Amino acid sequence: MENKLVAVELNESAHQYEIKIGHDLLDQSGIWAKKCLSANTKKIVIVSNAKIFRLYGAIVQNSLEKSGFDVSIWLMKDGEKHKNLRSAETLLKFLSTNQITRTDAVVGLGGGVVGDLAGFAAAVFQRGIAFLQIPTTFLAMIDSSVGGKTAVNTEFGKNLIGSFHQPNGVLIDVSVLQTLEKREITAGFCEAVKQGAIADQRLFDQTAEFLKSYPVKNFKKFHSQPDFIKDLCSLIAAQVSFKAQIVQGDEKENSARSDGKSRKILNFGHTLAHALEKVTEYKYFKHGEAVGYGIIFAAELSKRLDIFDNNELNLLCDVVHRAGELPSTKSINLEQVFAAFKHDKKTVGQSLQWILLESIGKPKIVTDRDISNSTVQQTLEKVLHS
Ligand code: NAD
Ligand code: GLY
């Protein structure tokens, strides 16, 4: 099967890179990295965690070394709670101790947590060094590895300290998804449904059809089927093409923009998601699972504001549920969720910007001044407690 290539060309930062998608690609990491990096790059630091490195580290490291790179490894602790300044500081010290220079590079081998932390360190180390992404979760493949957002969390919320730092390349090897837990697959597909919902009917249908043909509960079994691999690579290519197109038009998420092509639309479903993650101290939900609820909430709110059709709402909810079972929200305190909204980083001035839907493929940004508190509260009650 031929690999797929998606180009990302950014006018704002005058930077471009390629996303390579295929099967069994990790043993080509070295040749790929050589193509993506400058001829002066001598040293590469692989950033990962112990679990992922045990599975895929050696193959990537050997391939990079075979291509002549001097490779060192830095492993973070696993989990969202370690995507913080303390981990970033330890990594930055490691880069200094290993005498990494401005022409050297960091490779993030892992999910969104590893990618965001590795990218953040690469963005600030000596004011920015090259960075490659090898995403190993479905969520990271279709979303976090593409577009250059890097960040760490603080006690005040998620991704509050960060930088835009575009990678020099992204290598997506779908064979690594065989070892991913089912809940993580579900979480990733929630982000895929999110992108389909805001993109257009075509990406939405492709995502929905994929989930119908290959139910998440049997995901691992399908990996031996060539058609599955082909359809999976096509879906990922379509997903990242959409994300790339939005990022190309609004690389740094211009806060003054509120049109349907603003990068802000990628945050569809994220206002509730971030609040749910915060009130459960990042321990209960996978990020994408929280996005699953966020999608349903934003769509339900859109319907209550009479801008979104009930049939489309039902269809969208159905496709979110196709992504897999989400953890129960019956015991979530709604007042805490409501209070958490005001910390959301999409707040512009004093008002919160909700990403809503007018139809599939037609997102609309609405400030909370135009939505009553009681509508938000009733929608929360319906989506989380009924
Ligand atoms: P994650 O990085 O925590 O990975 C999920 C779990 O899967 C971890 O335990 C990890 O060790 C494990 N894992 C990873 N790959 C594996 C594999 N192939 N086999 C077995 N286990 C594997 O979670 P995630 O969902 O990938 O990422 C979530 C993070 O991404 C959040 O911090 C979120 O804020 C961030 N994010 C960033 C962006 C962005 O644009 N930068 C976009 C979306 C999400
Ligand atoms: N995941 C949102 C963005 O990349 O902008």
Tab-separated table of C-alpha atoms and ligand atoms in Angstrom:
chain	number	residue	atom	x	y	z
A	1	MET	CA	0.000	0.000	0.000
A	2	GLU	CA	1.276	3.464	-0.886
A	3	ASN	CA	1.995	5.878	1.913
A	4	LYS	CA	-0.021	9.067	2.050
A	5	LEU	CA	1.558	12.499	2.219
A	6	VAL	CA	-0.161	15.668	3.390
A	7	ALA	CA	1.670	18.981	3.011
A	8	VAL	CA	1.302	21.781	5.541
A	9	GLU	CA	2.338	25.194	4.217
A	10	LEU	CA	2.225	28.085	6.643
A	11	ASN	CA	2.396	31.616	5.288
A	12	GLU	CA	2.548	33.329	8.665
A	13	SER	CA	5.682	31.555	9.891
A	14	ALA	CA	6.962	30.786	6.371
A	15	HIS	CA	7.349	27.173	7.416
A	16	GLN	CA	6.342	23.986	5.697
A	17	TYR	CA	6.379	20.318	6.515
A	18	GLU	CA	4.930	16.999	5.478
A	19	ILE	CA	2.794	14.481	7.294
A	20	LYS	CA	3.627	10.941	6.191
A	21	ILE	CA	0.960	8.309	6.866
A	22	GLY	CA	1.294	4.560	6.409
A	23	HIS	CA	1.869	1.136	7.932
A	24	ASP	CA	5.120	-0.212	9.443
A	25	LEU	CA	6.973	3.063	8.978
A	26	LEU	CA	8.904	3.278	12.260
A	27	ASP	CA	11.953	1.456	10.909
A	28	GLN	CA	12.247	4.237	8.322
A	29	SER	CA	12.385	6.942	11.008
A	30	GLY	CA	16.045	7.669	10.315
A	31	ILE	CA	15.683	8.229	6.561
A	32	TRP	CA	12.529	10.251	7.185
A	33	ALA	CA	14.213	12.410	9.868
A	34	LYS	CA	17.166	13.084	7.548
A	35	LYS	CA	14.738	14.444	4.949
A	36	CYS	CA	12.911	16.643	7.461
A	37	LEU	CA	15.933	18.101	9.282
A	38	SER	CA	18.834	20.299	8.269
A	39	ALA	CA	22.084	18.661	7.179
A	40	ASN	CA	23.671	20.192	10.315
A	41	THR	CA	21.540	18.195	12.740
A	42	LYS	CA	23.799	15.789	14.614
A	43	LYS	CA	21.975	15.036	17.837
A	44	ILE	CA	18.410	13.924	18.422
A	45	VAL	CA	16.676	13.602	21.777
A	46	ILE	CA	13.739	11.193	21.766
A	47	VAL	CA	11.097	12.304	24.263
A	48	SER	CA	8.657	9.563	25.248
A	49	ASN	CA	7.411	7.653	28.283
A	50	ALA	CA	8.496	4.226	29.550
A	51	LYS	CA	5.391	2.410	28.294
A	52	ILE	CA	5.632	3.725	24.736
A	53	PHE	CA	9.407	3.533	24.608
A	54	ARG	CA	9.285	-0.134	25.666
A	55	LEU	CA	6.990	-0.844	22.717
A	56	TYR	CA	8.459	1.345	19.975
A	57	GLY	CA	11.576	3.097	21.262
A	58	ALA	CA	14.208	0.647	20.085
A	59	ILE	CA	12.998	0.532	16.478
A	60	VAL	CA	12.963	4.346	16.257
A	61	GLN	CA	16.290	4.752	18.064
A	62	ASN	CA	18.036	2.095	15.896
A	63	SER	CA	16.718	3.627	12.720
A	64	LEU	CA	17.837	7.136	13.726
A	65	GLU	CA	21.286	5.832	14.715
A	66	LYS	CA	21.593	3.923	11.439
A	67	SER	CA	21.073	7.229	9.672
A	68	GLY	CA	23.989	8.705	11.608
A	69	PHE	CA	22.258	10.643	14.397
A	70	ASP	CA	23.653	10.705	17.913
A	71	VAL	CA	20.517	9.742	19.889
A	72	SER	CA	19.681	10.214	23.560
A	73	ILE	CA	16.457	9.383	25.362
A	74	TRP	CA	14.402	11.318	27.917
A	75	LEU	CA	11.347	9.617	29.375
A	76	MET	CA	8.582	11.474	31.188
A	77	LYS	CA	6.121	9.942	33.631
A	78	ASP	CA	2.935	8.761	31.941
A	79	GLY	CA	-0.192	10.890	32.222
A	80	GLU	CA	-1.777	14.297	31.804
A	81	LYS	CA	-0.763	15.395	35.284
A	82	HIS	CA	2.892	15.236	34.266
A	83	LYS	CA	2.395	17.625	31.341
A	84	ASN	CA	3.553	20.470	33.552
A	85	LEU	CA	6.347	22.982	34.071
A	86	ARG	CA	8.233	20.643	36.392
A	87	SER	CA	8.559	17.998	33.659
A	88	ALA	CA	9.425	20.700	31.112
A	89	GLU	CA	12.189	22.027	33.354
A	90	THR	CA	13.666	18.544	33.827
A	91	LEU	CA	13.611	17.997	30.068
A	92	LEU	CA	15.206	21.400	29.380
A	93	LYS	CA	17.999	20.583	31.843
A	94	PHE	CA	18.496	17.257	30.053
A	95	LEU	CA	18.859	19.103	26.729
A	96	SER	CA	21.499	21.393	28.262
A	97	THR	CA	23.358	18.559	29.977
A	98	ASN	CA	23.493	16.703	26.664
A	99	GLN	CA	24.855	19.821	24.938
A	100	ILE	CA	22.018	20.022	22.457
A	101	THR	CA	22.640	22.956	20.135
A	102	ARG	CA	20.370	25.150	18.018
A	103	THR	CA	20.804	22.866	15.015
A	104	ASP	CA	19.854	19.699	16.894
A	105	ALA	CA	16.351	18.266	17.258
A	106	VAL	CA	13.747	16.764	19.567
A	107	VAL	CA	11.515	13.854	18.514
A	108	GLY	CA	8.225	13.377	20.374
A	109	LEU	CA	7.328	9.666	20.363
A	110	GLY	CA	3.957	9.266	22.035
A	111	GLY	CA	0.461	10.607	22.444
A	112	GLY	CA	-0.661	14.196	22.850
A	113	VAL	CA	0.841	14.500	26.316
A	114	VAL	CA	4.341	13.577	25.155
A	115	GLY	CA	3.942	15.613	21.937
A	116	ASP	CA	2.762	18.757	23.722
A	117	LEU	CA	5.555	18.612	26.308
A	118	ALA	CA	8.292	17.715	23.808
A	119	GLY	CA	7.098	20.462	21.466
A	120	PHE	CA	7.005	23.011	24.258
A	121	ALA	CA	10.581	22.189	25.298
A	122	ALA	CA	11.706	22.384	21.650
A	123	ALA	CA	9.926	25.745	21.297
A	124	VAL	CA	11.664	27.419	24.218
A	125	PHE	CA	15.056	25.684	24.303
A	126	GLN	CA	17.532	28.245	22.933
A	127	ARG	CA	14.463	30.099	21.584
A	128	GLY	CA	13.444	27.174	19.425
A	129	ILE	CA	15.018	24.059	17.955
A	130	ALA	CA	13.717	21.587	15.384
A	131	PHE	CA	11.009	19.192	16.424
A	132	LEU	CA	9.610	16.006	14.870
A	133	GLN	CA	6.389	14.288	15.870
A	134	ILE	CA	5.837	10.525	15.847
A	135	PRO	CA	2.309	10.302	17.280
A	136	THR	CA	1.298	6.960	18.780
A	137	THR	CA	-2.353	7.546	19.748
A	138	PHE	CA	-5.183	8.036	17.296
A	139	LEU	CA	-5.925	11.422	18.886
A	140	ALA	CA	-2.347	12.567	18.417
A	141	MET	CA	-2.338	11.319	14.811
A	142	ILE	CA	-5.392	13.259	13.695
A	143	ASP	CA	-5.087	16.291	15.918
A	144	SER	CA	-2.359	17.162	18.404
A	145	SER	CA	0.710	16.303	16.290
A	146	VAL	CA	-0.401	18.674	13.538
A	147	GLY	CA	-0.622	22.438	13.791
A	148	GLY	CA	2.134	23.478	16.172
A	149	LYS	CA	0.274	24.033	19.431
A	150	THR	CA	2.562	23.048	22.286
A	151	ALA	CA	1.801	23.531	25.955
A	152	VAL	CA	1.885	22.462	29.576
A	153	ASN	CA	-0.874	22.615	32.175
A	154	THR	CA	-0.873	24.656	35.390
A	155	GLU	CA	-2.941	24.397	38.567
A	156	PHE	CA	-5.302	26.928	36.936
A	157	GLY	CA	-6.136	24.791	33.954
A	158	LYS	CA	-5.001	23.004	30.838
A	159	ASN	CA	-2.493	24.241	28.264
A	160	LEU	CA	-2.188	27.635	29.954
A	161	ILE	CA	1.537	27.960	29.251
A	162	GLY	CA	2.603	27.221	25.729
A	163	SER	CA	3.866	28.330	22.405
A	164	PHE	CA	3.154	27.887	18.727
A	165	HIS	CA	6.033	25.819	17.396
A	166	GLN	CA	5.470	23.918	14.188
A	167	PRO	CA	7.078	20.507	13.771
A	168	ASN	CA	9.524	19.842	10.927
A	169	GLY	CA	7.656	16.669	10.081
A	170	VAL	CA	5.052	14.216	11.345
A	171	LEU	CA	5.367	10.434	10.878
A	172	ILE	CA	2.133	8.515	11.367
A	173	ASP	CA	2.553	4.741	11.539
A	174	VAL	CA	-0.907	3.254	12.071
A	175	SER	CA	0.493	-0.147	13.105
A	176	VAL	CA	1.244	1.282	16.586
A	177	LEU	CA	-2.504	1.594	17.213
A	178	GLN	CA	-2.640	-2.181	17.774
A	179	THR	CA	-1.345	-1.740	21.305
A	180	LEU	CA	-3.582	1.186	22.207
A	181	GLU	CA	-6.299	0.598	24.808
A	182	LYS	CA	-9.917	0.715	23.655
A	183	ARG	CA	-10.724	3.785	25.749
A	184	GLU	CA	-7.926	5.680	23.981
A	185	ILE	CA	-9.324	4.668	20.578
A	186	THR	CA	-12.729	5.970	21.639
A	187	ALA	CA	-11.153	9.203	22.882
A	188	GLY	CA	-9.375	9.711	19.563
A	189	PHE	CA	-12.493	9.041	17.543
A	190	CYS	CA	-14.396	11.657	19.564
A	191	GLU	CA	-11.860	14.221	18.281
A	192	ALA	CA	-12.311	12.789	14.776
A	193	VAL	CA	-16.093	13.218	15.025
A	194	LYS	CA	-15.468	16.766	16.271
A	195	GLN	CA	-13.354	17.562	13.202
A	196	GLY	CA	-15.907	15.930	10.899
A	197	ALA	CA	-18.731	17.953	12.436
A	198	ILE	CA	-17.022	21.305	11.877
A	199	ALA	CA	-15.372	20.435	8.542
A	200	ASP	CA	-18.010	19.370	6.039
A	201	GLN	CA	-20.513	16.622	5.288
A	202	ARG	CA	-17.864	14.614	3.458
A	203	LEU	CA	-15.414	14.293	6.368
A	204	PHE	CA	-18.302	13.768	8.773
A	205	ASP	CA	-19.729	10.941	6.620
A	206	GLN	CA	-16.304	9.362	6.078
A	207	THR	CA	-15.725	9.298	9.850
A	208	ALA	CA	-19.239	7.991	10.563
A	209	GLU	CA	-18.949	5.291	7.855
A	210	PHE	CA	-15.553	4.196	9.130
A	211	LEU	CA	-17.007	3.737	12.618
A	212	LYS	CA	-19.890	1.734	11.171
A	213	SER	CA	-17.638	-0.545	9.092
A	214	TYR	CA	-15.051	-1.041	11.836
A	215	PRO	CA	-16.687	-0.943	15.284
A	216	VAL	CA	-14.247	0.308	17.899
A	217	LYS	CA	-14.802	-2.744	20.089
A	218	ASN	CA	-13.136	-4.958	17.438
A	219	PHE	CA	-10.527	-2.420	16.362
A	220	LYS	CA	-7.503	-4.598	17.154
A	221	LYS	CA	-8.801	-7.547	15.120
A	222	PHE	CA	-9.139	-5.435	11.976
A	223	HIS	CA	-5.431	-4.640	11.826
A	224	SER	CA	-4.710	-7.777	9.782
A	225	GLN	CA	-7.130	-6.642	7.052
A	226	PRO	CA	-5.563	-4.626	4.201
A	227	ASP	CA	-8.863	-2.782	3.560
A	228	PHE	CA	-8.959	-1.609	7.148
A	229	ILE	CA	-5.415	-0.235	6.948
A	230	LYS	CA	-6.214	1.472	3.650
A	231	ASP	CA	-9.425	3.042	5.016
A	232	LEU	CA	-7.718	4.022	8.269
A	233	CYS	CA	-4.867	5.774	6.437
A	234	SER	CA	-7.380	7.526	4.149
A	235	LEU	CA	-9.409	8.699	7.134
A	236	ILE	CA	-6.316	10.014	8.922
A	237	ALA	CA	-5.164	11.769	5.735
A	238	ALA	CA	-8.584	13.424	5.333
A	239	GLN	CA	-8.641	14.434	8.992
A	240	VAL	CA	-5.161	15.982	8.979
A	241	SER	CA	-5.816	17.690	5.637
A	242	PHE	CA	-8.771	19.455	7.206
A	243	LYS	CA	-6.781	20.418	10.278
A	244	ALA	CA	-3.886	21.635	8.109
A	245	GLN	CA	-6.241	23.769	6.037
A	246	ILE	CA	-7.586	25.543	9.139
A	247	VAL	CA	-4.116	26.009	10.624
A	248	GLN	CA	-2.798	27.389	7.328
A	249	GLY	CA	-5.489	30.066	7.389
A	250	ASP	CA	-5.060	31.071	11.041
A	251	GLU	CA	-1.821	29.645	12.366
A	252	LYS	CA	-1.770	31.467	15.711
A	253	GLU	CA	-5.502	31.509	16.393
A	254	ASN	CA	-6.028	35.252	15.974
A	255	SER	CA	-8.180	36.263	18.937
A	256	ALA	CA	-9.957	38.974	16.919
A	257	ARG	CA	-11.373	36.483	14.441
A	258	SER	CA	-14.803	34.980	14.900
A	259	ASP	CA	-15.566	33.629	11.426
A	260	GLY	CA	-16.216	29.987	10.551
A	261	LYS	CA	-12.636	29.393	9.352
A	262	SER	CA	-10.968	30.758	12.505
A	263	ARG	CA	-8.687	28.239	14.239
A	264	LYS	CA	-10.980	28.675	17.235
A	265	ILE	CA	-13.475	26.326	15.601
A	266	LEU	CA	-11.106	23.429	16.343
A	267	ASN	CA	-12.083	23.990	19.957
A	268	PHE	CA	-15.613	22.782	19.207
A	269	GLY	CA	-16.645	20.685	22.211
A	270	HIS	CA	-13.652	21.818	24.243
A	271	THR	CA	-15.242	24.353	26.599
A	272	LEU	CA	-17.217	21.653	28.379
A	273	ALA	CA	-14.380	19.142	27.905
A	274	HIS	CA	-11.861	21.335	29.729
A	275	ALA	CA	-14.381	22.049	32.498
A	276	LEU	CA	-15.129	18.321	32.943
A	277	GLU	CA	-11.444	17.484	33.065
A	278	LYS	CA	-10.800	20.279	35.587
A	279	VAL	CA	-13.610	19.392	38.015
A	280	THR	CA	-12.523	15.736	37.986
A	281	GLU	CA	-8.876	16.747	38.491
A	282	TYR	CA	-7.814	15.228	35.165
A	283	LYS	CA	-8.265	11.743	36.648
A	284	TYR	CA	-11.639	10.538	35.443
A	285	PHE	CA	-11.918	11.302	31.723
A	286	LYS	CA	-9.595	10.748	28.837
A	287	HIS	CA	-9.350	14.120	27.088
A	288	GLY	CA	-11.193	12.852	24.009
A	289	GLU	CA	-13.965	11.288	26.102
A	290	ALA	CA	-14.588	14.677	27.671
A	291	VAL	CA	-14.651	16.109	24.125
A	292	GLY	CA	-17.352	13.512	23.312
A	293	TYR	CA	-19.598	15.093	25.948
A	294	GLY	CA	-18.486	18.536	24.806
A	295	ILE	CA	-19.658	17.854	21.246
A	296	ILE	CA	-23.078	16.675	22.424
A	297	PHE	CA	-23.372	19.657	24.767
A	298	ALA	CA	-22.416	22.258	22.134
A	299	ALA	CA	-24.805	20.665	19.630
A	300	GLU	CA	-27.653	20.545	22.164
A	301	LEU	CA	-26.997	24.176	23.106
A	302	SER	CA	-27.068	25.088	19.398
A	303	LYS	CA	-30.451	23.378	19.053
A	304	ARG	CA	-31.842	25.189	22.097
A	305	LEU	CA	-30.754	28.475	20.527
A	306	ASP	CA	-32.693	27.458	17.416
A	307	ILE	CA	-29.681	27.533	15.150
A	308	PHE	CA	-29.219	23.740	14.753
A	309	ASP	CA	-31.673	21.184	13.445
A	310	ASN	CA	-32.940	18.384	15.686
A	311	ASN	CA	-32.291	15.631	13.097
A	312	GLU	CA	-28.689	16.706	12.697
A	313	LEU	CA	-28.357	16.787	16.480
A	314	ASN	CA	-29.594	13.193	16.741
A	315	LEU	CA	-27.283	12.057	13.965
A	316	LEU	CA	-24.278	13.770	15.557
A	317	CYS	CA	-25.041	12.217	18.977
A	318	ASP	CA	-25.386	8.823	17.310
A	319	VAL	CA	-21.966	9.123	15.681
A	320	VAL	CA	-20.348	10.244	18.973
A	321	HIS	CA	-21.807	7.107	20.594
A	322	ARG	CA	-20.451	4.977	17.750
A	323	ALA	CA	-16.978	6.030	18.917
A	324	GLY	CA	-17.571	3.947	22.068
A	325	GLU	CA	-18.924	4.134	25.578
A	326	LEU	CA	-18.200	7.310	27.554
A	327	PRO	CA	-17.774	7.347	31.369
A	328	SER	CA	-20.926	8.239	33.297
A	329	THR	CA	-21.395	11.895	34.252
A	330	LYS	CA	-24.267	11.327	36.708
A	331	SER	CA	-22.181	12.260	39.757
A	332	ILE	CA	-20.554	15.350	38.228
A	333	ASN	CA	-21.392	18.556	40.131
A	334	LEU	CA	-23.003	20.882	37.579
A	335	GLU	CA	-22.318	24.056	39.564
A	336	GLN	CA	-18.610	23.278	39.572
A	337	VAL	CA	-18.715	22.694	35.815
A	338	PHE	CA	-20.498	26.008	35.286
A	339	ALA	CA	-17.938	27.810	37.469
A	340	ALA	CA	-15.076	26.171	35.556
A	341	PHE	CA	-16.271	27.696	32.264
A	342	LYS	CA	-15.009	31.103	33.253
A	343	HIS	CA	-11.416	29.858	33.417
A	344	ASP	CA	-11.578	28.655	29.844
A	345	LYS	CA	-8.760	30.101	27.795
A	346	LYS	CA	-11.053	30.825	24.903
A	347	THR	CA	-12.426	33.688	26.979
A	348	VAL	CA	-11.853	36.922	25.042
A	349	GLY	CA	-12.067	40.077	27.175
A	350	GLN	CA	-14.696	39.222	29.734
A	351	SER	CA	-16.813	36.987	27.555
A	352	LEU	CA	-16.531	33.316	26.813
A	353	GLN	CA	-16.727	32.262	23.180
A	354	TRP	CA	-18.805	29.167	22.504
A	355	ILE	CA	-18.186	27.218	19.315
A	356	LEU	CA	-21.645	26.132	18.192
A	357	LEU	CA	-23.069	24.546	15.044
A	358	GLU	CA	-25.545	25.824	12.470
A	359	SER	CA	-25.265	22.587	10.511
A	360	ILE	CA	-22.676	19.883	9.899
A	361	GLY	CA	-19.704	21.771	8.446
A	362	LYS	CA	-20.974	25.169	9.552
A	363	PRO	CA	-19.585	26.161	12.959
A	364	LYS	CA	-20.552	29.485	14.507
A	365	ILE	CA	-18.774	31.387	17.254
A	366	VAL	CA	-21.187	32.896	19.788
A	367	THR	CA	-20.232	34.884	22.894
A	368	ASP	CA	-21.833	33.960	26.191
A	369	ARG	CA	-23.409	37.441	26.320
A	370	ASP	CA	-25.850	36.061	23.761
A	371	ILE	CA	-26.719	32.956	25.769
A	372	SER	CA	-28.540	33.046	29.096
A	373	ASN	CA	-27.030	31.291	32.092
A	374	SER	CA	-30.237	29.331	32.518
A	375	THR	CA	-30.017	27.935	28.961
A	376	VAL	CA	-26.464	26.790	29.635
A	377	GLN	CA	-27.460	25.286	32.987
A	378	GLN	CA	-30.492	23.455	31.589
A	379	THR	CA	-28.374	22.087	28.749
A	380	LEU	CA	-25.780	20.872	31.242
A	381	GLU	CA	-28.515	19.150	33.230
A	382	LYS	CA	-29.861	17.425	30.118
A	383	VAL	CA	-26.491	16.305	28.723
A	384	LEU	CA	-24.759	15.291	31.946
A	385	HIS	CA	-27.562	14.219	34.275
A	386	SER	CA	-30.501	12.842	32.282
B	1	NAD	P1	-1.867	10.532	26.090
B	1	NAD	O1	-0.731	11.166	25.432
B	1	NAD	O2	-1.993	10.647	27.563
B	1	NAD	O3	-1.838	8.983	25.718
B	1	NAD	C1	-2.836	8.151	26.224
B	1	NAD	C2	-2.263	6.877	26.866
B	1	NAD	O4	-1.898	5.971	25.838
B	1	NAD	C3	-1.018	7.088	27.696
B	1	NAD	O5	-1.071	6.257	28.831
B	1	NAD	C4	0.097	6.651	26.759
B	1	NAD	O6	1.231	6.218	27.465
B	1	NAD	C5	-0.563	5.521	26.029
B	1	NAD	N1	-0.066	5.238	24.688
B	1	NAD	C6	0.281	6.121	23.743
B	1	NAD	N2	0.521	5.497	22.580
B	1	NAD	C7	0.354	4.172	22.815
B	1	NAD	C8	0.441	3.005	21.995
B	1	NAD	N3	0.689	3.083	20.686
B	1	NAD	N4	0.206	1.808	22.571
B	1	NAD	C9	-0.125	1.727	23.889
B	1	NAD	N5	-0.246	2.784	24.692
B	1	NAD	C10	-0.008	3.988	24.163
B	1	NAD	O7	-3.275	11.006	25.484
B	1	NAD	P2	-3.701	11.614	24.069
B	1	NAD	O8	-5.140	11.428	23.998
B	1	NAD	O9	-2.844	11.104	22.967
B	1	NAD	O10	-3.359	13.150	24.201
B	1	NAD	C11	-4.066	13.992	25.048
B	1	NAD	C12	-3.297	15.280	25.173
B	1	NAD	O11	-3.233	15.916	23.909
B	1	NAD	C13	-3.917	16.277	26.131
B	1	NAD	O12	-2.907	16.799	26.950
B	1	NAD	C14	-4.462	17.360	25.213
B	1	NAD	O13	-4.492	18.617	25.835
B	1	NAD	C15	-3.469	17.306	24.094
B	1	NAD	N6	-3.957	17.837	22.819
B	1	NAD	C16	-3.179	18.736	22.184
B	1	NAD	C17	-3.582	19.253	20.976
B	1	NAD	C18	-2.676	20.190	20.230
B	1	NAD	O14	-3.113	20.745	19.217
B	1	NAD	N7	-1.456	20.360	20.652
B	1	NAD	C19	-4.785	18.845	20.397
B	1	NAD	C20	-5.561	17.911	21.073
B	1	NAD	C21	-5.133	17.409	22.286
B	2	GLY	N1	-6.644	21.242	18.902
B	2	GLY	C1	-6.945	22.615	18.618
B	2	GLY	C2	-5.946	23.267	17.736
B	2	GLY	O1	-4.983	22.676	17.317
B	2	GLY	O2	-6.073	24.419	17.457
